[in-house]
Structures are given as C-alpha cells and as structure tokens.
Amino acid sequence: MVISPKHIQILETAEKLFAAKGFECTTVRDIAEEAGVNLAMISYYFGSKAKLMEYLFEHRTGNIGMRVENLLKNDSLAPMEKVELLIDEHIERAVQQQRFHKIMLCEQVINKNPVIIKVLRKIKIRNTQIIETLIKDGQKKGAFKKPVDVVLLLSTMIGTVNQMLINKTYYRDFNKLDDLTDEQLQALIKKRLSNHIKKLFKAILTNEP
Amino acid sequence: MVISPKHIQILETAEKLFAAKGFECTTVRDIAEEAGVNLAMISYYFGSKAKLMEYLFEHRTGNIGMRVENLLKNDSLAPMEKVELLIDEHIERAVQQQRFHKIMLCEQVINKNPVIIKVLRKIKIRNTQIIETLIKDGQKKGAFKKPVDVVLLLSTMIGTVNQMLINKTYYRDFNKLDDLTDEQLQALIKKRLSNHIKKLFKAILTNEP
DNA sequence: AATAATCTTAAACATTTGTTTAATTTTAAA
DNA sequence: TTTAAAATTAAACAAATGTTTAAGATTATT
C-alpha cells in the first residue's frame, strides 16, 4: 500500500482521537472532520475503521525491533550499561508516543482484535528474547545474578511507565508541582522514571546495593 | 437505592462482558441476554448503561479504604511487614477481581467518565496518603531511607501487577508452563509477583541488600 | 487534446444502538 | 378477595453508526 501525506494525516488524527476517547467512541465522522477530509475517504483509503486501526499499529510499531537491536550492537558497553540504554529508550518512546501507548494498553486489555494481538505478540517475543540474551551474557560475565524472570522484570518497566503516564496529572497534584509547565513536568517524570527503574533493575539483576 | 440479588446478577454479568469486550462494545442487549433478564430491566433498575457502570464501580470499590486501614492498625508489626501486607493485599485483590481491574485500567486510560474519575481519584489519594504515613513512620524508626517518591513506588506495584495480568498467557508460553492449569498458573504468578515486588520495595525503601 | 485512472464528494443505506412506552403479569397490602 | 404497587415484557422510537454508491472533479497518461 502506498502511503501519502494524507494517509499519515488521517492516521495521526485517528491516533489522537482514539487516545482521547477510545476506539469505539471515536466515529469515522469525528476523524474525517478533525482531519479535514471527506467521510468516505477513510473507507476509500483504509477499507474500514478497523483496518485503519491496524494500519496505525503497523505505522507505529514498524521498526521497534530494529532500533532495539542497533542499540545493543555496541560491544564496548557493559551489560548493565546496555540495560540502562534499553530502559531510557523505552521511557523515551513511551513518553514521546504517549497517545499510541495508551491505545496499545487498552487494546491489550481488551485483547479482541486478532491482527493487533498478533503484531504485539511478535514485538513482545522479540523484545523479551533480546533482553534474555543480554541478561544471559551478563550472567556469563558475572555481572548479573541468576536466575532472572525476564517477563516479570519487563512487566515492571513497562507497567511502571504506563502507570505513571496514566497518573501524570495526579502526580503533579500530589507532589504540588503546579508551577511546572507540561513540558517541565514531563521532563521531570522522565528523569525520575529513569532513575527509579534503573535502581529497580539493579536490585534484581546485580548483587550491589 | 435498594440492591436486590437481581441487581447483583446484572452488575456481575455486565462486569464480565465489559472486561471481555470493553464498555462500548458491550450492548445492553448482550447484558440482558447473558443475565437472563429483559432488556428494559436494565434501564428500569439502573437508569442507563452509563449509570450501570457507575454502580459497578461503587459496588467494587466500596470498602477498599477501610480494608487497607484495618490492615495497618496492628501495632505489633514492623513498617516493612506492613508494606508487605499491603503488597499481598493488592495482588490478591487484583487477581481475585481481574475483570474489574481490567475495566478500571481502561477507564483510567480513557479518562472520560467524570463520575469514575472522581471515585478513582478519591481512592488513589486515600491510599497514597495512608502509605505515605506508613513510610514516614518507617523513616522515623530508622527502618526506611528518605526521601521516597510514594506515587512512583505505587506505580511500580500497580503497574507491574496490571502488566502481568495482561500478559498472563504470554507468561505461560514464554516460560513453557503449558502443563499448569489456569488455577496453578494464577497461584504461581501471585507468588512470584509477591516476591518480586517485595524485593523491589526493599531496594527502594531500605538500605539492606 | 482526448482518454483513462484516481480522487473527492454528498447522499443514501442498512444496522445497531440505548432508551421509552404501554400493556400485562406478579407480588404485596388492605 | 380486592386493590394498589412493583416487576416484567414485547414492541416501538429516534438517533447514530460504518459503509457504499454514483456522480462529479482532478490528475496523469497517451
């Protein structure tokens, strides 16, 4: 399928609305109006509303695996340094693509759309295997403890980030950070998430305090 | 409002369907059929589909705060023991009420329904404050480090559990646990979650390894 | 310039949705 | 037993939904 700028425009409008109101509550008319295109263009371009969602998933998840692999190619890095890179990469992407991450989270909870389930499953397996390899390497080098429950560990990373994104405004209120702009708050949360998760990973992976 | 057994039956049927298909994808006709009542009964009993959801939230979140407070009343427990009780209580409830927890997660992501936002916000504030008090107490007694980011720490607990519930079947596959029944898998995940999160909390709260 | 392919549009379509109505049955009270 | 209230039902309602159609405009190709 050829993807024109108009395709992208519709996809990103849809993403915005799906994240704000949920897939089912977003009508094709909403998307068309917000994107400034005719209602029928969405069926013409994507076939259906459901297919549109699937294209969005492909559009957003296309090169995740590759990026992660490139990140770990650098042989001069210690295992824990690589783990830290992975953590920061995940935080960065989750924050940068907040809207899509929210949609993804909902879709995983509902677990209905077979196409999406398949796409996500593929990414998950790949990521888990990469990190498992990385951890085994660290264990061989004596840097990491064994055994490690990789899925459980990744659940902590992904879950903590998700939860913080959900609770962003609540985090602001509870910590009395009203004076910060949204960008400043976001930067602060990123920094704190990074430190926090790295500390957690060290506790699970290494023997150091 | 008087709550008859039939109310409960409808509420729990709705919960089942909301968790399986999402709120929007579940029709009032679905609920009526599955619960074995006439379509009109749902409006007659609850007023509307939206109100039904709100009753469900009240039904499920009614006495959370009280239970948590009772848990911490016991003065003979050390601060870390209380924290461990809280962790196990949360895991137990999340696993036991998986369906409702999924619905809650989706509703928080969408963040649209004002009634639900209000209910959840109240619970969150109360829980965070209770745990903040508990941690401050631990700090005074010298058992805990300072400072501690309470919201971040709770996000790790809640997020990890959510993520594991989402990835349950994936966890089974990746760890080759096909020989376990669903109940056995659930028990295993509970146990591992408990150990894992307690380890994480110790790393953040105390100075011990 | 003529023709074909692609894009765009407004209108129509068939379903499905949550909710209401009005009639009927069941239950409770007098 | 009679009467009033509550519960239950099937049918109807209006609104909204995703999708299609068929006509027209635009662009590309020859």
Tab-separated table of C-alpha atoms (C1' of nucleotides) in Angstrom:
chain	number	residue	atom	x	y	z
A	1	MET	CA	0.000	0.000	0.000
A	2	VAL	CA	1.198	3.470	-0.930
A	3	ILE	CA	1.203	5.884	1.985
A	4	SER	CA	0.658	9.509	1.036
A	5	PRO	CA	0.880	12.518	3.365
A	6	LYS	CA	-2.895	12.407	3.530
A	7	HIS	CA	-2.743	8.851	4.832
A	8	ILE	CA	-0.402	9.961	7.580
A	9	GLN	CA	-2.611	12.909	8.397
A	10	ILE	CA	-5.642	10.688	8.812
A	11	LEU	CA	-3.669	8.118	10.794
A	12	GLU	CA	-2.394	10.685	13.247
A	13	THR	CA	-5.765	12.354	13.621
A	14	ALA	CA	-7.228	8.945	14.335
A	15	GLU	CA	-4.479	8.262	16.842
A	16	LYS	CA	-5.245	11.487	18.641
A	17	LEU	CA	-8.950	10.721	18.851
A	18	PHE	CA	-8.559	7.039	19.716
A	19	ALA	CA	-6.305	8.031	22.611
A	20	ALA	CA	-8.700	10.711	23.791
A	21	LYS	CA	-11.996	8.857	23.515
A	22	GLY	CA	-11.186	5.236	22.840
A	23	PHE	CA	-11.548	3.356	19.580
A	24	GLU	CA	-15.239	2.636	19.848
A	25	CYS	CA	-16.203	6.129	20.953
A	26	THR	CA	-14.396	7.684	18.039
A	27	THR	CA	-16.596	7.816	14.945
A	28	VAL	CA	-15.349	7.875	11.389
A	29	ARG	CA	-17.105	11.200	11.096
A	30	ASP	CA	-15.040	12.556	14.003
A	31	ILE	CA	-11.835	11.545	12.279
A	32	ALA	CA	-12.900	12.906	8.913
A	33	GLU	CA	-13.928	16.257	10.347
A	34	GLU	CA	-10.815	16.661	12.501
A	35	ALA	CA	-8.539	15.638	9.631
A	36	GLY	CA	-10.397	17.862	7.189
A	37	VAL	CA	-11.238	15.140	4.710
A	38	ASN	CA	-14.458	13.703	3.421
A	39	LEU	CA	-16.090	10.914	5.372
A	40	ALA	CA	-15.838	8.459	2.506
A	41	MET	CA	-12.089	8.987	2.131
A	42	ILE	CA	-11.412	6.847	5.166
A	43	SER	CA	-13.090	3.812	3.702
A	44	TYR	CA	-11.533	4.635	0.346
A	45	TYR	CA	-8.041	4.836	1.815
A	46	PHE	CA	-8.087	2.211	4.541
A	47	GLY	CA	-11.061	-0.012	3.771
A	48	SER	CA	-12.660	0.269	7.178
A	49	LYS	CA	-12.335	1.782	10.610
A	50	ALA	CA	-10.883	-1.459	11.952
A	51	LYS	CA	-8.292	-1.613	9.193
A	52	LEU	CA	-7.375	1.994	9.939
A	53	MET	CA	-6.512	0.920	13.454
A	54	GLU	CA	-4.375	-1.898	12.124
A	55	TYR	CA	-2.503	0.436	9.791
A	56	LEU	CA	-1.896	2.704	12.770
A	57	PHE	CA	-0.330	-0.191	14.633
A	58	GLU	CA	1.903	-1.056	11.711
A	59	HIS	CA	2.786	2.609	11.257
A	60	ARG	CA	3.859	2.942	14.881
A	61	THR	CA	5.434	-0.404	15.599
A	62	GLY	CA	7.237	-0.820	12.303
A	63	ASN	CA	10.866	-0.507	13.314
A	64	ILE	CA	10.896	-1.056	17.059
A	65	GLY	CA	12.834	-4.309	16.957
A	66	MET	CA	15.479	-2.895	14.663
A	67	ARG	CA	16.083	0.118	16.850
A	68	VAL	CA	16.472	-2.046	19.929
A	69	GLU	CA	18.917	-4.340	18.176
A	70	ASN	CA	21.040	-1.454	16.931
A	71	LEU	CA	21.124	-0.130	20.443
A	72	LEU	CA	22.734	-3.287	21.740
A	73	LYS	CA	25.263	-3.822	18.969
A	74	ASN	CA	27.826	-1.611	20.631
A	75	ASP	CA	30.319	-4.091	22.076
A	76	SER	CA	32.175	-1.616	24.237
A	77	LEU	CA	29.257	-1.342	26.658
A	78	ALA	CA	28.957	-3.317	29.870
A	79	PRO	CA	25.773	-5.414	30.298
A	80	MET	CA	24.307	-3.016	32.824
A	81	GLU	CA	25.006	-0.072	30.559
A	82	LYS	CA	23.054	-1.780	27.827
A	83	VAL	CA	20.179	-2.446	30.194
A	84	GLU	CA	20.176	1.224	31.109
A	85	LEU	CA	20.095	2.183	27.454
A	86	LEU	CA	17.082	-0.067	26.970
A	87	ILE	CA	15.288	1.490	29.896
A	88	ASP	CA	15.871	5.013	28.625
A	89	GLU	CA	14.880	4.041	25.119
A	90	HIS	CA	11.609	2.622	26.410
A	91	ILE	CA	10.816	5.646	28.552
A	92	GLU	CA	11.626	7.990	25.710
A	93	ARG	CA	9.383	6.176	23.279
A	94	ALA	CA	6.520	5.755	25.728
A	95	VAL	CA	6.551	9.453	26.573
A	96	GLN	CA	7.054	10.596	23.003
A	97	GLN	CA	4.297	8.363	21.703
A	98	GLN	CA	2.015	8.652	24.695
A	99	ARG	CA	-1.150	8.595	22.665
A	100	PHE	CA	-0.241	5.437	20.860
A	101	HIS	CA	0.918	3.798	24.061
A	102	LYS	CA	-2.449	4.455	25.628
A	103	ILE	CA	-4.223	2.912	22.668
A	104	MET	CA	-1.902	-0.066	22.834
A	105	LEU	CA	-2.567	-0.534	26.520
A	106	CYS	CA	-6.342	-0.544	26.008
A	107	GLU	CA	-6.099	-2.930	23.092
A	108	GLN	CA	-4.033	-5.331	25.175
A	109	VAL	CA	-6.531	-5.227	27.991
A	110	ILE	CA	-9.462	-5.890	25.700
A	111	ASN	CA	-7.440	-8.427	23.707
A	112	LYS	CA	-10.005	-8.748	20.958
A	113	ASN	CA	-8.520	-7.688	17.626
A	114	PRO	CA	-6.578	-10.672	16.232
A	115	VAL	CA	-4.420	-8.565	13.930
A	116	ILE	CA	-3.292	-6.319	16.762
A	117	ILE	CA	-2.760	-9.250	19.108
A	118	LYS	CA	-0.507	-10.819	16.506
A	119	VAL	CA	1.523	-7.653	15.906
A	120	LEU	CA	2.019	-7.039	19.615
A	121	ARG	CA	2.853	-10.638	20.334
A	122	LYS	CA	5.590	-10.590	17.741
A	123	ILE	CA	7.130	-7.450	19.228
A	124	LYS	CA	6.898	-8.834	22.745
A	125	ILE	CA	8.563	-12.113	21.895
A	126	ARG	CA	11.354	-10.378	20.033
A	127	ASN	CA	11.996	-7.861	22.807
A	128	THR	CA	11.915	-10.475	25.535
A	129	GLN	CA	14.338	-12.684	23.649
A	130	ILE	CA	16.762	-9.831	23.011
A	131	ILE	CA	16.764	-8.900	26.659
A	132	GLU	CA	17.050	-12.515	27.717
A	133	THR	CA	20.169	-12.836	25.582
A	134	LEU	CA	21.537	-9.652	27.070
A	135	ILE	CA	20.927	-10.909	30.588
A	136	LYS	CA	22.450	-14.309	29.899
A	137	ASP	CA	25.515	-12.522	28.567
A	138	GLY	CA	25.685	-10.510	31.760
A	139	GLN	CA	25.379	-13.662	33.817
A	140	LYS	CA	28.208	-15.286	31.883
A	141	LYS	CA	30.379	-12.267	32.601
A	142	GLY	CA	29.490	-12.485	36.263
A	143	ALA	CA	27.805	-9.091	36.298
A	144	PHE	CA	24.283	-10.407	36.832
A	145	LYS	CA	22.662	-12.760	39.283
A	146	LYS	CA	20.850	-15.848	38.167
A	147	PRO	CA	18.106	-16.760	37.813
A	148	VAL	CA	16.103	-13.775	36.474
A	149	ASP	CA	12.441	-13.778	35.500
A	150	VAL	CA	12.669	-11.709	32.334
A	151	VAL	CA	8.949	-11.278	31.683
A	152	LEU	CA	8.379	-10.220	35.273
A	153	LEU	CA	11.226	-7.732	35.069
A	154	LEU	CA	9.959	-6.247	31.813
A	155	SER	CA	6.465	-6.050	33.290
A	156	THR	CA	7.888	-3.817	35.979
A	157	MET	CA	9.487	-1.497	33.449
A	158	ILE	CA	6.509	-1.302	31.121
A	159	GLY	CA	3.936	-1.293	33.906
A	160	THR	CA	5.622	1.432	35.920
A	161	VAL	CA	5.880	3.683	32.879
A	162	ASN	CA	2.277	3.046	31.860
A	163	GLN	CA	1.034	3.738	35.340
A	164	MET	CA	2.972	6.993	35.581
A	165	LEU	CA	1.619	8.183	32.252
A	166	ILE	CA	-1.890	7.401	33.434
A	167	ASN	CA	-1.282	9.241	36.712
A	168	LYS	CA	0.544	12.245	35.302
A	169	THR	CA	-1.808	14.953	36.477
A	170	TYR	CA	-2.313	13.102	39.717
A	171	TYR	CA	1.466	13.031	40.205
A	172	ARG	CA	1.515	16.782	39.665
A	173	ASP	CA	-1.172	17.372	42.284
A	174	PHE	CA	0.174	15.036	44.908
A	175	ASN	CA	3.694	16.434	44.697
A	176	LYS	CA	2.479	20.026	44.416
A	177	LEU	CA	4.184	20.715	41.116
A	178	ASP	CA	1.614	23.229	39.845
A	179	ASP	CA	4.300	25.734	38.933
A	180	LEU	CA	5.751	23.468	36.257
A	181	THR	CA	4.674	23.636	32.624
A	182	ASP	CA	3.533	20.404	30.997
A	183	GLU	CA	6.909	20.088	29.289
A	184	GLN	CA	8.790	20.598	32.535
A	185	LEU	CA	6.596	18.064	34.319
A	186	GLN	CA	7.148	15.589	31.507
A	187	ALA	CA	10.913	16.058	31.667
A	188	LEU	CA	10.863	15.624	35.433
A	189	ILE	CA	8.826	12.443	35.225
A	190	LYS	CA	11.153	11.051	32.581
A	191	LYS	CA	14.190	11.732	34.728
A	192	ARG	CA	12.637	10.236	37.855
A	193	LEU	CA	11.297	7.229	35.994
A	194	SER	CA	14.743	6.591	34.575
A	195	ASN	CA	16.476	6.717	37.956
A	196	HIS	CA	13.766	4.699	39.633
A	197	ILE	CA	13.632	1.871	37.112
A	198	LYS	CA	17.398	1.635	36.873
A	199	LYS	CA	17.539	1.268	40.638
A	200	LEU	CA	14.916	-1.479	40.482
A	201	PHE	CA	16.744	-3.339	37.745
A	202	LYS	CA	19.999	-3.170	39.650
A	203	ALA	CA	18.303	-4.657	42.676
A	204	ILE	CA	17.008	-7.572	40.643
A	205	LEU	CA	19.986	-8.128	38.354
A	206	THR	CA	23.098	-7.402	40.401
A	207	ASN	CA	24.354	-8.056	43.879
A	208	GLU	CA	25.377	-4.468	44.511
A	209	PRO	CA	23.256	-2.232	46.759
B	1	MET	CA	-31.021	2.519	46.208
B	2	VAL	CA	-32.130	-0.967	47.189
B	3	ILE	CA	-29.860	-3.663	45.799
B	4	SER	CA	-31.609	-6.986	45.175
B	5	PRO	CA	-29.927	-10.229	44.097
B	6	LYS	CA	-31.067	-9.430	40.589
B	7	HIS	CA	-29.163	-6.153	40.706
B	8	ILE	CA	-26.013	-8.025	41.647
B	9	GLN	CA	-26.598	-10.571	38.925
B	10	ILE	CA	-26.880	-7.867	36.288
B	11	LEU	CA	-23.874	-5.995	37.674
B	12	GLU	CA	-21.671	-9.058	37.576
B	13	THR	CA	-22.817	-10.069	34.129
B	14	ALA	CA	-22.042	-6.555	32.962
B	15	GLU	CA	-18.633	-6.741	34.603
B	16	LYS	CA	-17.864	-9.957	32.790
B	17	LEU	CA	-18.847	-8.525	29.427
B	18	PHE	CA	-17.219	-5.121	29.944
B	19	ALA	CA	-13.953	-6.887	30.753
B	20	ALA	CA	-14.233	-9.179	27.761
B	21	LYS	CA	-15.329	-6.699	25.114
B	22	GLY	CA	-14.953	-3.254	26.591
B	23	PHE	CA	-17.706	-0.937	27.768
B	24	GLU	CA	-18.625	0.459	24.364
B	25	CYS	CA	-18.618	-2.908	22.608
B	26	THR	CA	-20.958	-4.395	25.162
B	27	THR	CA	-24.590	-3.721	24.331
B	28	VAL	CA	-27.413	-3.564	26.800
B	29	ARG	CA	-28.914	-6.431	24.853
B	30	ASP	CA	-25.782	-8.517	25.461
B	31	ILE	CA	-26.043	-7.937	29.183
B	32	ALA	CA	-29.764	-8.639	29.300
B	33	GLU	CA	-29.431	-11.883	27.384
B	34	GLU	CA	-26.438	-13.150	29.350
B	35	ALA	CA	-28.064	-12.225	32.655
B	36	GLY	CA	-31.379	-13.747	31.581
B	37	VAL	CA	-33.435	-10.622	32.120
B	38	ASN	CA	-35.471	-8.471	29.828
B	39	LEU	CA	-33.744	-5.637	28.002
B	40	ALA	CA	-35.842	-2.980	29.632
B	41	MET	CA	-34.966	-4.173	33.119
B	42	ILE	CA	-31.554	-2.580	32.906
B	43	SER	CA	-32.936	0.871	32.352
B	44	TYR	CA	-35.626	0.143	34.921
B	45	TYR	CA	-33.060	-0.882	37.535
B	46	PHE	CA	-30.093	1.366	36.822
B	47	GLY	CA	-31.428	4.187	34.683
B	48	SER	CA	-28.915	3.811	31.909
B	49	LYS	CA	-25.913	1.875	30.686
B	50	ALA	CA	-23.574	4.587	31.922
B	51	LYS	CA	-25.162	4.554	35.365
B	52	LEU	CA	-24.820	0.785	35.435
B	53	MET	CA	-21.069	1.233	35.027
B	54	GLU	CA	-21.008	3.727	37.865
B	55	TYR	CA	-22.921	1.369	40.148
B	56	LEU	CA	-20.403	-1.305	39.262
B	57	PHE	CA	-17.594	0.972	40.366
B	58	GLU	CA	-19.319	1.746	43.623
B	59	HIS	CA	-20.114	-1.940	44.142
B	60	ARG	CA	-16.467	-2.920	43.680
B	61	THR	CA	-14.632	-0.044	45.300
B	62	GLY	CA	-16.957	0.427	48.249
B	63	ASN	CA	-14.795	-0.693	51.146
B	64	ILE	CA	-11.244	-0.635	49.817
B	65	GLY	CA	-10.030	2.184	52.055
B	66	MET	CA	-11.459	0.566	55.160
B	67	ARG	CA	-9.815	-2.765	54.482
B	68	VAL	CA	-6.450	-1.121	53.949
B	69	GLU	CA	-6.766	0.865	57.151
B	70	ASN	CA	-7.694	-2.196	59.190
B	71	LEU	CA	-4.694	-3.954	57.744
B	72	LEU	CA	-2.349	-1.345	59.136
B	73	LYS	CA	-3.900	-0.952	62.575
B	74	ASN	CA	-1.892	-3.831	64.020
B	75	ASP	CA	0.765	-2.066	66.092
B	76	SER	CA	2.925	-5.114	66.630
B	77	LEU	CA	4.080	-5.146	63.017
B	78	ALA	CA	7.296	-3.570	61.781
B	79	PRO	CA	6.968	-0.991	58.972
B	80	MET	CA	8.307	-3.369	56.332
B	81	GLU	CA	5.922	-6.075	57.465
B	82	LYS	CA	3.054	-3.678	56.929
B	83	VAL	CA	4.342	-2.791	53.491
B	84	GLU	CA	4.484	-6.478	52.646
B	85	LEU	CA	0.917	-6.912	53.833
B	86	LEU	CA	-0.154	-4.082	51.561
B	87	ILE	CA	1.592	-5.637	48.577
B	88	ASP	CA	-0.037	-9.005	49.149
B	89	GLU	CA	-3.411	-7.407	49.709
B	90	HIS	CA	-3.106	-5.566	46.405
B	91	ILE	CA	-2.009	-8.640	44.462
B	92	GLU	CA	-4.770	-10.709	45.990
B	93	ARG	CA	-7.437	-8.184	45.098
B	94	ALA	CA	-6.131	-7.550	41.589
B	95	VAL	CA	-6.059	-11.272	40.814
B	96	GLN	CA	-9.363	-12.011	42.505
B	97	GLN	CA	-11.097	-9.136	40.758
B	98	GLN	CA	-9.218	-9.365	37.490
B	99	ARG	CA	-12.183	-8.424	35.383
B	100	PHE	CA	-12.923	-5.313	37.321
B	101	HIS	CA	-9.267	-4.341	37.386
B	102	LYS	CA	-9.147	-4.531	33.617
B	103	ILE	CA	-12.189	-2.314	33.313
B	104	MET	CA	-10.641	0.117	35.769
B	105	LEU	CA	-7.405	0.220	33.827
B	106	CYS	CA	-9.198	1.029	30.574
B	107	GLU	CA	-11.317	3.680	32.208
B	108	GLN	CA	-8.225	5.341	33.627
B	109	VAL	CA	-6.535	5.357	30.250
B	110	ILE	CA	-9.555	6.871	28.537
B	111	ASN	CA	-10.185	9.192	31.494
B	112	LYS	CA	-13.547	10.352	30.215
B	113	ASN	CA	-16.283	9.458	32.685
B	114	PRO	CA	-16.312	12.173	35.380
B	115	VAL	CA	-18.063	10.001	37.957
B	116	ILE	CA	-15.491	7.248	37.627
B	117	ILE	CA	-12.601	9.693	37.608
B	118	LYS	CA	-13.885	11.128	40.842
B	119	VAL	CA	-14.326	7.735	42.524
B	120	LEU	CA	-10.872	6.558	41.487
B	121	ARG	CA	-9.225	9.813	42.427
B	122	LYS	CA	-10.648	9.577	45.920
B	123	ILE	CA	-9.344	6.043	46.357
B	124	LYS	CA	-5.929	6.970	44.986
B	125	ILE	CA	-5.493	9.954	47.260
B	126	ARG	CA	-6.551	7.966	50.296
B	127	ASN	CA	-4.262	5.046	49.516
B	128	THR	CA	-1.293	7.236	48.742
B	129	GLN	CA	-1.742	9.152	51.948
B	130	ILE	CA	-2.015	6.011	54.038
B	131	ILE	CA	1.150	4.616	52.552
B	132	GLU	CA	2.923	7.941	52.878
B	133	THR	CA	2.109	7.925	56.582
B	134	LEU	CA	3.338	4.364	56.856
B	135	ILE	CA	6.606	5.248	55.130
B	136	LYS	CA	7.144	8.350	57.232
B	137	ASP	CA	6.652	6.202	60.294
B	138	GLY	CA	9.262	3.777	58.981
B	139	GLN	CA	11.648	6.643	58.363
B	140	LYS	CA	11.181	7.938	61.881
B	141	LYS	CA	12.019	4.492	63.217
B	142	GLY	CA	15.110	4.401	61.039
B	143	ALA	CA	13.900	1.412	59.051
B	144	PHE	CA	13.386	3.293	55.772
B	145	LYS	CA	15.515	5.574	53.656
B	146	LYS	CA	14.469	9.079	52.825
B	147	PRO	CA	13.351	10.540	50.580
B	148	VAL	CA	10.867	8.204	48.865
B	149	ASP	CA	8.684	9.040	45.854
B	150	VAL	CA	5.452	7.397	47.006
B	151	VAL	CA	3.480	7.787	43.792
B	152	LEU	CA	6.351	6.380	41.763
B	153	LEU	CA	6.688	3.447	44.127
B	154	LEU	CA	2.978	2.679	43.999
B	155	SER	CA	3.054	2.965	40.233
B	156	THR	CA	5.594	0.174	40.216
B	157	MET	CA	3.393	-2.064	42.331
B	158	ILE	CA	0.170	-1.375	40.468
B	159	GLY	CA	1.805	-1.246	37.049
B	160	THR	CA	3.718	-4.491	37.475
B	161	VAL	CA	0.603	-6.332	38.579
B	162	ASN	CA	-1.500	-4.895	35.749
B	163	GLN	CA	1.118	-5.775	33.190
B	164	MET	CA	1.400	-9.343	34.446
B	165	LEU	CA	-2.360	-9.802	34.321
B	166	ILE	CA	-2.365	-8.530	30.752
B	167	ASN	CA	0.488	-10.871	29.829
B	168	LYS	CA	-0.729	-13.945	31.655
B	169	THR	CA	-0.991	-16.288	28.690
B	170	TYR	CA	2.171	-14.814	27.247
B	171	TYR	CA	3.945	-15.544	30.522
B	172	ARG	CA	2.764	-19.129	30.286
B	173	ASP	CA	4.101	-19.520	26.761
B	174	PHE	CA	7.438	-17.846	27.293
B	175	ASN	CA	8.199	-19.863	30.415
B	176	LYS	CA	6.817	-23.077	28.934
B	177	LEU	CA	4.238	-23.651	31.672
B	178	ASP	CA	1.709	-25.432	29.473
B	179	ASP	CA	1.336	-28.280	31.955
B	180	LEU	CA	-0.185	-25.992	34.597
B	181	THR	CA	-3.913	-25.478	34.953
B	182	ASP	CA	-5.185	-21.905	34.944
B	183	GLU	CA	-5.506	-22.032	38.717
B	184	GLN	CA	-1.963	-23.298	39.155
B	185	LEU	CA	-0.620	-20.643	36.797
B	186	GLN	CA	-2.513	-17.981	38.691
B	187	ALA	CA	-1.133	-19.182	42.005
B	188	LEU	CA	2.382	-19.245	40.597
B	189	ILE	CA	2.094	-15.721	39.219
B	190	LYS	CA	0.743	-14.484	42.536
B	191	LYS	CA	3.645	-15.997	44.420
B	192	ARG	CA	6.258	-14.654	42.010
B	193	LEU	CA	4.666	-11.234	41.880
B	194	SER	CA	4.693	-11.089	45.649
B	195	ASN	CA	8.384	-11.987	45.953
B	196	HIS	CA	9.356	-9.719	43.094
B	197	ILE	CA	7.541	-6.617	44.286
B	198	LYS	CA	8.688	-7.098	47.867
B	199	LYS	CA	12.256	-7.257	46.626
B	200	LEU	CA	11.739	-4.062	44.636
B	201	PHE	CA	10.221	-2.243	47.586
B	202	LYS	CA	13.075	-3.266	49.834
B	203	ALA	CA	15.546	-1.904	47.311
B	204	ILE	CA	13.797	1.456	47.290
B	205	LEU	CA	12.845	1.719	50.948
B	206	THR	CA	15.670	0.155	52.941
B	207	ASN	CA	19.422	0.091	52.874
B	208	GLU	CA	19.688	-3.671	53.094
B	209	PRO	CA	20.601	-5.733	50.027
C	1	DA	C1'	-6.459	17.469	-26.645
C	2	DA	C1'	-8.566	13.151	-25.580
C	3	DT	C1'	-8.802	9.419	-22.579
C	4	DA	C1'	-8.178	6.867	-18.609
C	5	DA	C1'	-7.273	6.499	-13.917
C	6	DT	C1'	-7.593	8.371	-9.488
C	7	DC	C1'	-9.531	11.220	-6.052
C	8	DT	C1'	-13.387	13.605	-3.828
C	9	DT	C1'	-17.957	14.486	-2.698
C	10	DA	C1'	-22.897	14.477	-0.858
C	11	DA	C1'	-26.377	11.473	-0.279
C	12	DA	C1'	-28.308	7.189	0.764
C	13	DC	C1'	-28.305	2.637	3.113
C	14	DA	C1'	-28.966	-0.823	6.266
C	15	DT	C1'	-27.923	-1.898	11.055
C	16	DT	C1'	-27.393	-1.273	15.548
C	17	DT	C1'	-27.646	1.354	19.475
C	18	DG	C1'	-29.686	2.973	24.229
C	19	DT	C1'	-33.944	4.194	25.833
C	20	DT	C1'	-39.026	4.583	26.326
C	21	DT	C1'	-43.735	3.158	26.124
C	22	DA	C1'	-47.779	0.973	27.183
C	23	DA	C1'	-49.733	-3.228	28.197
C	24	DT	C1'	-49.547	-7.332	31.155
C	25	DT	C1'	-48.228	-10.156	34.967
C	26	DT	C1'	-46.757	-10.780	39.550
C	27	DT	C1'	-46.426	-9.500	44.266
C	28	DA	C1'	-47.847	-7.076	48.417
C	29	DA	C1'	-51.191	-4.623	51.243
C	30	DA	C1'	-55.784	-3.662	52.861
D	1	DT	C1'	-60.838	-11.015	47.814
D	2	DT	C1'	-59.984	-6.557	46.156
D	3	DT	C1'	-56.812	-3.087	45.233
D	4	DA	C1'	-52.554	-0.817	44.699
D	5	DA	C1'	-47.776	-1.099	43.748
D	6	DA	C1'	-43.934	-3.181	41.603
D	7	DA	C1'	-41.869	-6.016	38.198
D	8	DT	C1'	-41.700	-7.744	33.566
D	9	DT	C1'	-42.466	-7.896	28.802
D	10	DA	C1'	-42.537	-7.098	23.616
D	11	DA	C1'	-42.715	-3.513	20.630
D	12	DA	C1'	-41.578	0.902	19.084
D	13	DC	C1'	-38.530	5.011	18.752
D	14	DA	C1'	-35.231	8.151	17.387
D	15	DA	C1'	-30.525	8.833	16.815
D	16	DA	C1'	-26.065	7.457	15.393
D	17	DT	C1'	-23.051	4.370	13.200
D	18	DG	C1'	-19.834	2.263	9.470
D	19	DT	C1'	-20.073	1.626	4.832
D	20	DT	C1'	-21.459	2.079	-0.055
D	21	DT	C1'	-22.994	4.369	-4.136
D	22	DA	C1'	-22.995	7.033	-8.024
D	23	DA	C1'	-21.927	11.325	-9.772
D	24	DG	C1'	-18.511	14.770	-10.423
D	25	DA	C1'	-13.751	16.837	-10.218
D	26	DT	C1'	-8.921	16.375	-10.661
D	27	DT	C1'	-4.752	14.462	-12.229
D	28	DA	C1'	-1.888	11.687	-15.157
D	29	DT	C1'	-1.099	9.326	-19.493
D	30	DT	C1'	-1.183	8.814	-24.303
